[in-house]
Coordinates of C-alpha atoms and ligand atoms in Angstrom, one line a residue:
M1 CA -18.4 15.0 -0.1
I2 CA -16.9 13.7 3.0
T3 CA -14.1 16.1 3.7
T4 CA -12.3 17.5 6.7
R5 CA -13.7 20.9 6.5
S6 CA -11.0 23.3 7.6
P7 CA -7.4 22.5 7.2
R8 CA -6.8 22.3 11.0
E9 CA -9.7 20.4 12.4
R10 CA -8.9 18.7 15.7
A11 CA -9.3 15.0 15.5
Y12 CA -9.7 12.5 18.3
L13 CA -8.7 8.9 17.4
V14 CA -10.6 5.8 18.6
G15 CA -9.4 2.2 18.2
I16 CA -10.6 -1.1 19.6
L17 CA -8.5 -4.0 20.9
L18 CA -10.2 -7.4 20.4
P19 CA -9.2 -10.7 21.9
G20 CA -6.6 -12.4 19.8
T21 CA -5.1 -9.1 18.5
A22 CA -1.7 -8.1 19.6
P23 CA -1.8 -4.7 21.5
E24 CA 1.5 -3.7 19.7
A25 CA -0.2 -4.2 16.3
V26 CA -3.1 -1.9 17.3
R27 CA -0.7 0.6 18.8
E28 CA 1.2 0.6 15.4
Q29 CA -2.1 1.0 13.5
M30 CA -3.0 3.9 15.8
G31 CA 0.3 5.6 15.0
E32 CA -0.4 5.1 11.4
L33 CA -3.9 6.4 11.7
A34 CA -2.5 9.6 13.3
D35 CA -0.1 9.9 10.3
L36 CA -3.1 9.5 7.9
A37 CA -5.1 12.1 9.8
R38 CA -2.3 14.6 9.6
T39 CA -1.7 13.9 6.0
A40 CA -5.4 14.5 5.4
G41 CA -4.9 17.9 7.1
A42 CA -6.3 17.4 10.6
E43 CA -4.6 18.0 13.9
V44 CA -4.5 15.0 16.2
V45 CA -5.5 16.0 19.8
G46 CA -5.8 12.6 21.4
S47 CA -6.4 9.0 21.0
D48 CA -7.8 6.1 22.9
V49 CA -7.9 2.3 22.4
H50 CA -10.8 0.4 24.0
R51 CA -10.4 -3.2 25.0
R52 CA -13.5 -5.1 23.9
S53 CA -14.6 -8.7 23.7
D54 CA -16.5 -8.0 20.5
V55 CA -17.5 -5.2 18.1
D56 CA -20.7 -3.5 19.0
P57 CA -22.8 -3.7 15.9
A58 CA -24.7 -0.4 16.7
H59 CA -21.9 1.8 18.0
L60 CA -18.6 -0.1 17.5
I61 CA -17.6 0.9 21.1
G62 CA -19.6 0.6 24.4
M63 CA -22.2 3.2 25.4
G64 CA -20.1 4.3 28.4
K65 CA -17.3 5.2 26.0
V66 CA -19.7 6.9 23.6
E67 CA -21.0 9.1 26.4
A68 CA -17.4 9.9 27.5
L69 CA -16.8 11.1 23.9
R70 CA -19.9 13.2 23.9
D71 CA -18.8 14.9 27.1
M72 CA -15.4 15.6 25.6
K73 CA -17.1 17.0 22.5
L74 CA -19.2 19.3 24.7
E75 CA -16.1 20.5 26.4
G76 CA -14.8 21.5 23.0
E77 CA -11.9 19.1 23.1
F78 CA -12.1 18.0 19.5
D79 CA -14.0 18.6 16.2
L80 CA -14.2 15.1 14.8
V81 CA -13.7 11.5 15.7
I82 CA -11.6 9.1 13.5
C83 CA -12.0 5.4 14.0
N84 CA -9.3 2.9 13.2
E85 CA -11.9 0.3 12.3
D86 CA -14.1 0.6 9.3
L87 CA -17.6 1.6 10.3
S88 CA -20.9 0.3 9.0
P89 CA -23.2 3.0 7.8
R90 CA -25.3 2.2 10.9
Q91 CA -22.4 2.5 13.3
Q92 CA -21.3 5.7 11.8
R93 CA -24.8 7.3 11.9
N94 CA -25.4 6.2 15.5
L95 CA -22.0 7.5 16.7
E96 CA -22.6 10.8 15.0
L97 CA -26.0 11.2 16.6
Q98 CA -24.7 10.3 20.1
V99 CA -21.4 12.1 20.1
K100 CA -22.8 15.0 18.2
A101 CA -19.7 15.3 16.0
R102 CA -18.6 14.1 12.7
V103 CA -17.2 10.6 12.8
L104 CA -14.9 9.3 10.0
D105 CA -13.3 5.9 9.6
R106 CA -10.0 4.8 8.2
T107 CA -11.4 4.3 4.7
E108 CA -12.7 7.8 4.6
I109 CA -9.4 9.3 5.7
I110 CA -7.6 7.4 3.0
L111 CA -10.2 8.4 0.4
E112 CA -9.7 12.0 1.5
I113 CA -6.0 11.8 1.0
F114 CA -6.4 10.1 -2.3
A115 CA -8.8 12.9 -3.4
Q116 CA -6.3 15.5 -2.3
H117 CA -3.4 13.8 -4.1
A118 CA -4.9 12.6 -7.4
R119 CA -3.4 14.8 -10.1
T120 CA -4.1 13.1 -13.4
H121 CA -7.5 12.6 -15.1
E122 CA -7.1 8.9 -14.5
G123 CA -6.4 9.3 -10.8
R124 CA -9.3 11.6 -10.3
L125 CA -11.7 9.2 -12.1
Q126 CA -10.6 6.3 -9.9
V127 CA -10.9 8.3 -6.6
E128 CA -14.3 9.6 -7.5
A129 CA -15.6 6.1 -8.3
A130 CA -14.3 4.8 -5.0
R131 CA -15.9 7.7 -3.1
L132 CA -19.3 7.3 -4.7
H133 CA -19.1 3.6 -4.0
H134 CA -18.5 4.3 -0.4
L135 CA -21.1 7.1 -0.2
L136 CA -24.1 5.3 -1.7
P137 CA -25.1 3.1 1.2
R138 CA -24.5 6.0 3.6
L139 CA -26.7 8.3 1.6
I140 CA -29.6 5.8 2.0
G141 CA -29.4 6.3 5.8
A142 CA -29.2 10.1 5.6
Y143 CA -32.9 10.5 5.6
A144 CA -33.4 8.6 8.8
Y145 CA -30.7 10.7 10.4
D146 CA -32.3 14.0 9.2
R147 CA -35.6 12.9 10.7
Q148 CA -34.1 12.3 14.0
V149 CA -32.2 15.6 14.3
G150 CA -35.0 17.5 12.6
G151 CA -33.0 18.3 9.5
R152 CA -30.7 20.6 11.5
R153 CA -27.5 19.1 10.3
G154 CA -25.7 20.9 7.5
G155 CA -22.2 21.0 6.3
V156 CA -21.4 17.4 6.0
G157 CA -22.3 17.5 2.4
A158 CA -24.0 14.7 0.6
R159 CA -24.4 12.6 3.7
G160 CA -27.2 14.8 5.1
G161 CA -29.8 17.4 4.3
F162 CA -32.0 15.5 1.9
G163 CA -35.7 14.7 2.0
E164 CA -37.0 11.3 1.1
Q165 CA -37.7 12.1 -2.6
Q166 CA -34.5 14.1 -2.9
I167 CA -32.5 11.1 -1.7
E168 CA -34.1 8.9 -4.4
V169 CA -33.1 11.5 -7.0
E170 CA -29.7 11.7 -5.6
R171 CA -29.2 8.0 -5.5
R172 CA -30.2 7.7 -9.1
R173 CA -27.8 10.6 -10.0
I174 CA -25.0 8.8 -8.2
R175 CA -25.7 5.5 -9.9
R176 CA -25.7 7.2 -13.3
R177 CA -22.4 8.9 -12.5
M178 CA -20.9 5.6 -11.4
R179 CA -21.9 4.0 -14.6
D180 CA -20.3 6.8 -16.6
L181 CA -17.2 6.6 -14.5
D182 CA -17.0 2.8 -15.0
R183 CA -17.1 3.4 -18.8
E184 CA -14.4 6.1 -18.6
I185 CA -12.2 3.9 -16.4
E186 CA -12.6 1.0 -18.8
Q187 CA -11.3 3.3 -21.5
V188 CA -8.3 4.2 -19.4
R189 CA -7.6 0.5 -18.8
N190 CA -7.7 -0.1 -22.6
Q191 CA -5.3 2.8 -23.2
R192 CA -2.9 1.5 -20.6
H193 CA -3.2 -1.9 -22.0
Q194 CA -2.3 -0.6 -25.5
Q195 CA 0.6 1.3 -24.1
R196 CA 1.9 -1.8 -22.5
T197 CA 1.5 -3.8 -25.7
G198 CA 3.4 -1.1 -27.5
R199 CA 6.2 -1.4 -24.9
R200 CA 6.2 -5.1 -25.3
R201 CA 6.6 -4.7 -29.1
A202 CA 9.6 -2.6 -28.2
E203 CA 10.8 -5.7 -26.5
L204 CA 11.5 -3.9 -23.3
K205 CA 10.9 -5.7 -20.1
T206 CA 8.9 -3.9 -17.4
A207 CA 9.4 -3.7 -13.7
A208 CA 6.9 -2.3 -11.2
I209 CA 8.2 -0.8 -8.0
V210 CA 5.8 -1.7 -5.2
G211 CA 5.8 -1.3 -1.4
Y212 CA 4.2 0.1 1.6
T213 CA 3.3 3.8 1.5
N214 CA 6.3 6.0 2.3
A215 CA 8.8 3.2 1.8
G216 CA 10.8 5.3 -0.7
K217 CA 9.5 4.0 -4.0
S218 CA 9.4 7.3 -5.8
T219 CA 12.8 8.3 -4.4
L220 CA 14.3 5.1 -5.7
L221 CA 12.7 5.7 -9.2
N222 CA 14.2 9.2 -9.2
V223 CA 17.6 8.0 -8.1
L224 CA 17.7 5.2 -10.7
T225 CA 16.3 7.0 -13.6
G226 CA 16.5 10.8 -12.9
A227 CA 12.7 11.0 -13.1
G228 CA 11.3 14.1 -11.3
V229 CA 8.6 12.3 -9.3
R230 CA 7.4 13.9 -6.2
A231 CA 8.7 12.1 -3.1
E232 CA 7.7 13.3 0.3
Q233 CA 7.3 12.5 3.9
K234 CA 3.6 12.0 3.4
L235 CA 1.5 8.9 3.0
F236 CA 0.2 8.2 -0.5
A237 CA 2.3 10.9 -2.2
T238 CA 2.1 9.0 -5.4
L239 CA -1.2 8.0 -6.9
D240 CA -0.4 8.2 -10.6
P241 CA 2.1 5.7 -12.0
T242 CA 5.2 7.1 -13.7
T243 CA 7.2 5.0 -16.1
R244 CA 10.9 5.7 -16.9
K245 CA 13.6 3.8 -18.8
L246 CA 16.3 2.3 -16.7
E247 CA 19.7 1.3 -18.2
L248 CA 21.2 -1.8 -16.6
P249 CA 25.0 -2.1 -16.0
A250 CA 25.4 -4.4 -19.0
G251 CA 23.6 -1.9 -21.2
R252 CA 20.2 -3.6 -21.4
E253 CA 17.2 -1.4 -20.9
L254 CA 14.2 -1.9 -18.7
L255 CA 11.0 0.1 -18.1
L256 CA 10.5 1.0 -14.5
T257 CA 7.1 2.1 -13.1
D258 CA 6.4 3.7 -9.8
T259 CA 3.1 2.8 -8.2
V260 CA 0.6 3.8 -5.6
G261 CA 1.7 2.7 -2.1
F262 CA 0.0 -0.1 -0.1
I263 CA -1.3 0.2 3.4
Q264 CA -2.8 -2.3 5.8
K265 CA -6.6 -2.4 5.7
L266 CA -6.5 -0.8 2.3
P267 CA -10.2 -0.3 1.5
T268 CA -11.3 -2.9 -1.1
D269 CA -13.2 -0.1 -2.9
L270 CA -9.9 1.6 -3.5
V271 CA -8.1 -1.5 -4.7
A272 CA -11.0 -2.1 -7.1
A273 CA -11.1 1.5 -8.2
F274 CA -7.4 1.5 -8.8
R275 CA -7.4 -1.6 -10.9
A276 CA -6.4 0.3 -14.0
T277 CA -3.4 1.7 -12.2
L278 CA -2.6 -1.5 -10.4
E279 CA -2.6 -3.6 -13.5
E280 CA 0.8 -2.1 -14.1
V281 CA 1.9 -4.5 -11.3
T282 CA -0.2 -7.4 -12.6
E283 CA 1.3 -7.1 -16.0
A284 CA 4.9 -6.3 -15.1
D285 CA 7.6 -8.8 -15.9
L286 CA 9.4 -8.1 -12.6
V287 CA 8.4 -6.7 -9.2
I288 CA 10.8 -4.5 -7.3
Q289 CA 9.6 -4.5 -3.7
V290 CA 10.9 -1.6 -1.5
L291 CA 10.8 -2.1 2.2
D292 CA 11.3 0.6 4.8
G293 CA 14.0 -1.1 6.8
S294 CA 14.0 1.6 9.4
S295 CA 10.4 1.0 10.3
P296 CA 9.7 -1.1 13.4
A297 CA 6.7 -2.4 11.6
V298 CA 8.6 -3.6 8.6
D299 CA 7.5 -7.2 9.0
E300 CA 3.8 -6.3 9.2
Q301 CA 4.3 -4.0 6.2
A302 CA 5.9 -6.8 4.2
E303 CA 2.9 -9.0 5.1
T304 CA 0.5 -6.4 3.8
V305 CA 2.4 -6.1 0.6
E306 CA 2.4 -9.8 0.2
R307 CA -1.3 -9.9 0.6
I308 CA -2.0 -7.2 -1.9
L309 CA 0.5 -8.7 -4.4
A310 CA -1.4 -12.0 -4.1
D311 CA -4.7 -10.1 -4.8
L312 CA -3.1 -8.7 -7.9
D313 CA -1.8 -12.1 -9.1
A314 CA 1.7 -10.8 -8.8
A315 CA 3.0 -12.7 -5.8
D316 CA 4.8 -15.3 -8.0
K317 CA 6.5 -13.0 -10.4
P318 CA 10.3 -12.7 -10.4
R319 CA 11.0 -10.3 -7.6
V320 CA 13.8 -8.1 -6.2
V321 CA 13.5 -7.0 -2.6
A322 CA 15.3 -3.8 -1.5
M323 CA 15.5 -3.0 2.1
N324 CA 15.6 0.8 2.0
K325 CA 16.6 3.5 4.5
V326 CA 19.4 1.6 6.0
D327 CA 21.2 4.9 6.5
L328 CA 18.9 5.4 9.4
L329 CA 20.2 2.3 11.1
G330 CA 23.4 1.8 13.0
P331 CA 25.5 -1.2 12.1
A332 CA 24.0 -3.3 15.0
S333 CA 20.4 -2.5 14.2
R334 CA 21.1 -2.9 10.5
R335 CA 22.4 -6.5 11.2
R336 CA 19.3 -7.1 13.3
A337 CA 16.9 -5.8 10.6
V338 CA 18.6 -7.8 7.9
S339 CA 18.5 -11.0 9.9
A340 CA 14.9 -10.4 10.9
L341 CA 13.9 -10.2 7.2
A342 CA 16.2 -12.9 6.1
K343 CA 13.7 -15.6 6.7
R344 CA 11.1 -14.0 4.4
Y345 CA 13.5 -12.5 1.9
P346 CA 16.9 -14.2 2.0
A347 CA 18.2 -12.2 -1.0
A348 CA 17.0 -8.7 0.1
V349 CA 19.4 -6.0 -0.9
P350 CA 20.1 -3.4 1.8
I351 CA 20.0 0.1 0.2
S352 CA 19.6 3.8 0.9
A353 CA 17.9 5.6 -1.9
T354 CA 18.7 9.0 -0.6
Q355 CA 22.3 8.2 0.2
R356 CA 22.6 6.1 -3.0
L357 CA 24.0 3.2 -1.0
G358 CA 23.7 -0.3 -2.5
M359 CA 22.6 0.9 -5.9
A360 CA 25.2 -1.3 -7.8
E361 CA 24.1 -4.4 -5.9
L362 CA 20.4 -3.5 -6.6
L363 CA 21.0 -3.0 -10.3
Q364 CA 22.8 -6.3 -10.4
A365 CA 19.9 -8.1 -8.7
I366 CA 17.4 -6.4 -11.1
D367 CA 19.6 -7.4 -14.1
R368 CA 19.7 -11.0 -12.9
A369 CA 15.9 -11.2 -12.1
S370 CA 14.9 -9.8 -15.4
R371 CA 16.9 -12.3 -17.5
D372 CA 15.0 -15.0 -19.0
D373 CA 17.6 -17.7 -18.6
A374 CA 18.6 -17.2 -15.0
V375 CA 18.1 -20.0 -12.6
Q376 CA 18.0 -19.3 -8.9
L377 CA 20.1 -21.4 -6.7
E378 CA 20.3 -22.2 -3.0
I379 CA 23.5 -24.2 -2.4
L380 CA 25.5 -25.6 0.4
V381 CA 29.2 -25.4 -0.4
P382 CA 31.3 -27.6 1.9
Y383 CA 34.4 -26.1 3.5
G384 CA 37.4 -26.5 1.3
R385 CA 35.3 -26.1 -1.9
E386 CA 35.2 -22.3 -1.9
G387 CA 36.2 -22.4 -5.6
V388 CA 32.6 -23.3 -6.3
L389 CA 31.4 -20.0 -4.9
A390 CA 34.0 -18.1 -6.9
E391 CA 32.8 -19.8 -10.1
L392 CA 29.2 -19.0 -9.3
R393 CA 30.2 -15.3 -8.8
K394 CA 32.0 -15.2 -12.1
I395 CA 29.3 -16.8 -14.3
G396 CA 26.2 -15.6 -12.4
G397 CA 25.9 -14.0 -9.1
V398 CA 25.9 -14.6 -5.3
E399 CA 23.4 -12.6 -3.5
R400 CA 23.9 -13.7 0.1
T401 CA 26.0 -16.2 2.0
E402 CA 25.7 -17.6 5.5
Y403 CA 28.2 -19.8 7.4
V404 CA 26.5 -22.9 8.7
E405 CA 27.6 -26.2 10.1
G406 CA 29.2 -28.1 7.2
G407 CA 30.0 -25.1 4.9
T408 CA 28.7 -22.0 3.4
R409 CA 25.1 -21.6 2.4
A410 CA 24.7 -19.3 -0.6
W411 CA 21.8 -17.9 -2.5
G412 CA 22.5 -16.8 -6.1
W413 CA 21.8 -17.5 -9.7
A414 CA 23.4 -19.0 -12.8
P415 CA 22.5 -19.0 -16.5
R416 CA 20.4 -22.0 -17.2
H417 CA 23.0 -23.8 -19.3
A418 CA 25.5 -23.6 -16.5
A419 CA 23.1 -24.3 -13.6
R420 CA 23.7 -28.1 -13.7
R421 CA 27.2 -27.6 -12.5
F422 CA 25.9 -26.6 -9.1
E423 CA 23.3 -29.3 -8.9
T424 CA 25.3 -31.5 -6.5
F425 CA 25.4 -28.6 -4.0
S426 CA 21.7 -27.7 -4.4
Q427 CA 19.6 -27.3 -1.3
K428 CA 16.2 -27.1 -3.0
G429 CA 16.8 -28.2 -6.5
A430 CA 16.8 -25.5 -9.1
L431 CA 14.0 -23.0 -8.8
P432 CA 12.1 -22.2 -11.9
A433 CA 13.6 -19.4 -13.9
P434 CA 11.9 -16.0 -13.9
G435 CA 9.0 -16.1 -16.3
A436 CA 9.4 -19.8 -17.0
Ligands
GTP1 N1 16.6 8.4 5.5 C1 16.1 8.0 4.3 N2 14.9 8.5 3.9 C2 14.4 8.1 2.7 C3 15.1 7.1 1.9 N3 14.4 6.9 0.8 C4 13.3 7.7 0.9 N4 13.3 8.4 2.0 C5 12.3 9.4 2.5 O1 11.1 8.7 2.7 C6 10.0 9.6 2.4 C7 9.1 8.9 1.4 O2 9.7 8.7 0.2 P1 8.9 8.5 -1.2 O3 9.9 8.1 -2.2 O4 7.9 9.6 -1.4 O5 8.1 7.2 -0.7 P2 7.0 6.4 -1.6 O6 7.2 4.9 -1.3 O7 7.0 6.8 -3.0 O8 5.6 6.9 -0.9 P3 4.1 7.0 -1.5 O9 4.2 7.4 -2.9 O10 3.5 7.9 -0.5 O11 3.5 5.6 -1.3 C8 10.6 10.9 1.8 O12 10.7 11.8 2.8 C9 12.0 10.4 1.4 O13 13.0 11.5 1.4 C10 16.4 6.6 2.4 O14 17.1 5.7 1.8 N5 16.8 7.0 3.6
MG2 MG1 5.6 7.6 -4.2

């Protein structure tokens, strides 16, 4: 398989900057790629971003840069190259031939981390399916590669070292294994589906915790429910969903599930392979989205999460947004972070899972969003009518207020039967109730 061979291989990172892409976005991605490489067990010895007018179909980067990489390899400066862009089988093969080093892309690093972190049977099945899917087209090219280097290449596992007939045999074996895996994964899906049906019979609502990798999802699950889920300063620490019961302040219970983290450029193979797991999100009654408020890339991360939620048909579910890690922000930067996010998520709840800050507010928001009869309101209360806000607070909830010209704008909720009382102040008209 495609693995980083020894735990401390020295990796050199390569990215490209295309016209129309913001340099900061690529810089951010390169930082993340370094985190991914380290999480996979490599040591990052350097990195370089090449400005290009387009992607070279044969090598990704220009020949001049390829030769510079080869010289560095000859000097012994690194063991392997990791590209920020996904490589076609052809680009990958050509680069390996020219640089005379192993070349991995973002997908392969993520696959490697997933393979290291999968702990349950279900997780392992899904990772194996994704890896074989990725491997198959690369295996086809392995024969051509072998012919060119005279079959000298060893150690890169299934991507090299086969003769033409052997490749055919190997391909057939992989296809057979993929079919078996599909069947097993289908069984897992059915089991999960039955579990969920059972839960529904118990009439408990379910909430899925989603968010960018390392945002603090598992920490939050642990704090809220006392679950002993592994939480660490590592990307993709969680691959296998854990479900725990959460008791809401009013005594109602909810089932809370921790899920695999999202990341930008999440390989589609992986999203597909993790369908069984990600259906926890698709079928949840409520989505709890955790953001890392201390990350400078919080907005891009939110964008990624939105995209994946849309893929999972979960973008329109009732949602609670928690802006986590506010303990890392000073008061000024906290205000900045909150206001930067306010456009996208006006009702985001600032929290710190590790410091247990904002937990009461978060539970209240979860309580409200998981009620069937809650109607979300956005109202403008004129000065002098503050009693309206007090009333809304009493019978429902006020999540956020803002002083604007002409009064106080407030976001909150009221039980459906009482929502009409606030209609005259409504900014948008009543939004549909969760689940309605
Ligand atoms: N300072 C601070 N750190 C936090 C907070 N919440 C979580 N962390 C840290 O962030 C890191 C990641 O937390 P996890 O809970 O593992 O994150 P996750 O979202 O489950 O990550 P994956 O499972 O890898 O997708 C850990 O080192 C946590 O201790 C917080 O409120 N403040
Ligand atoms: Mg986790």
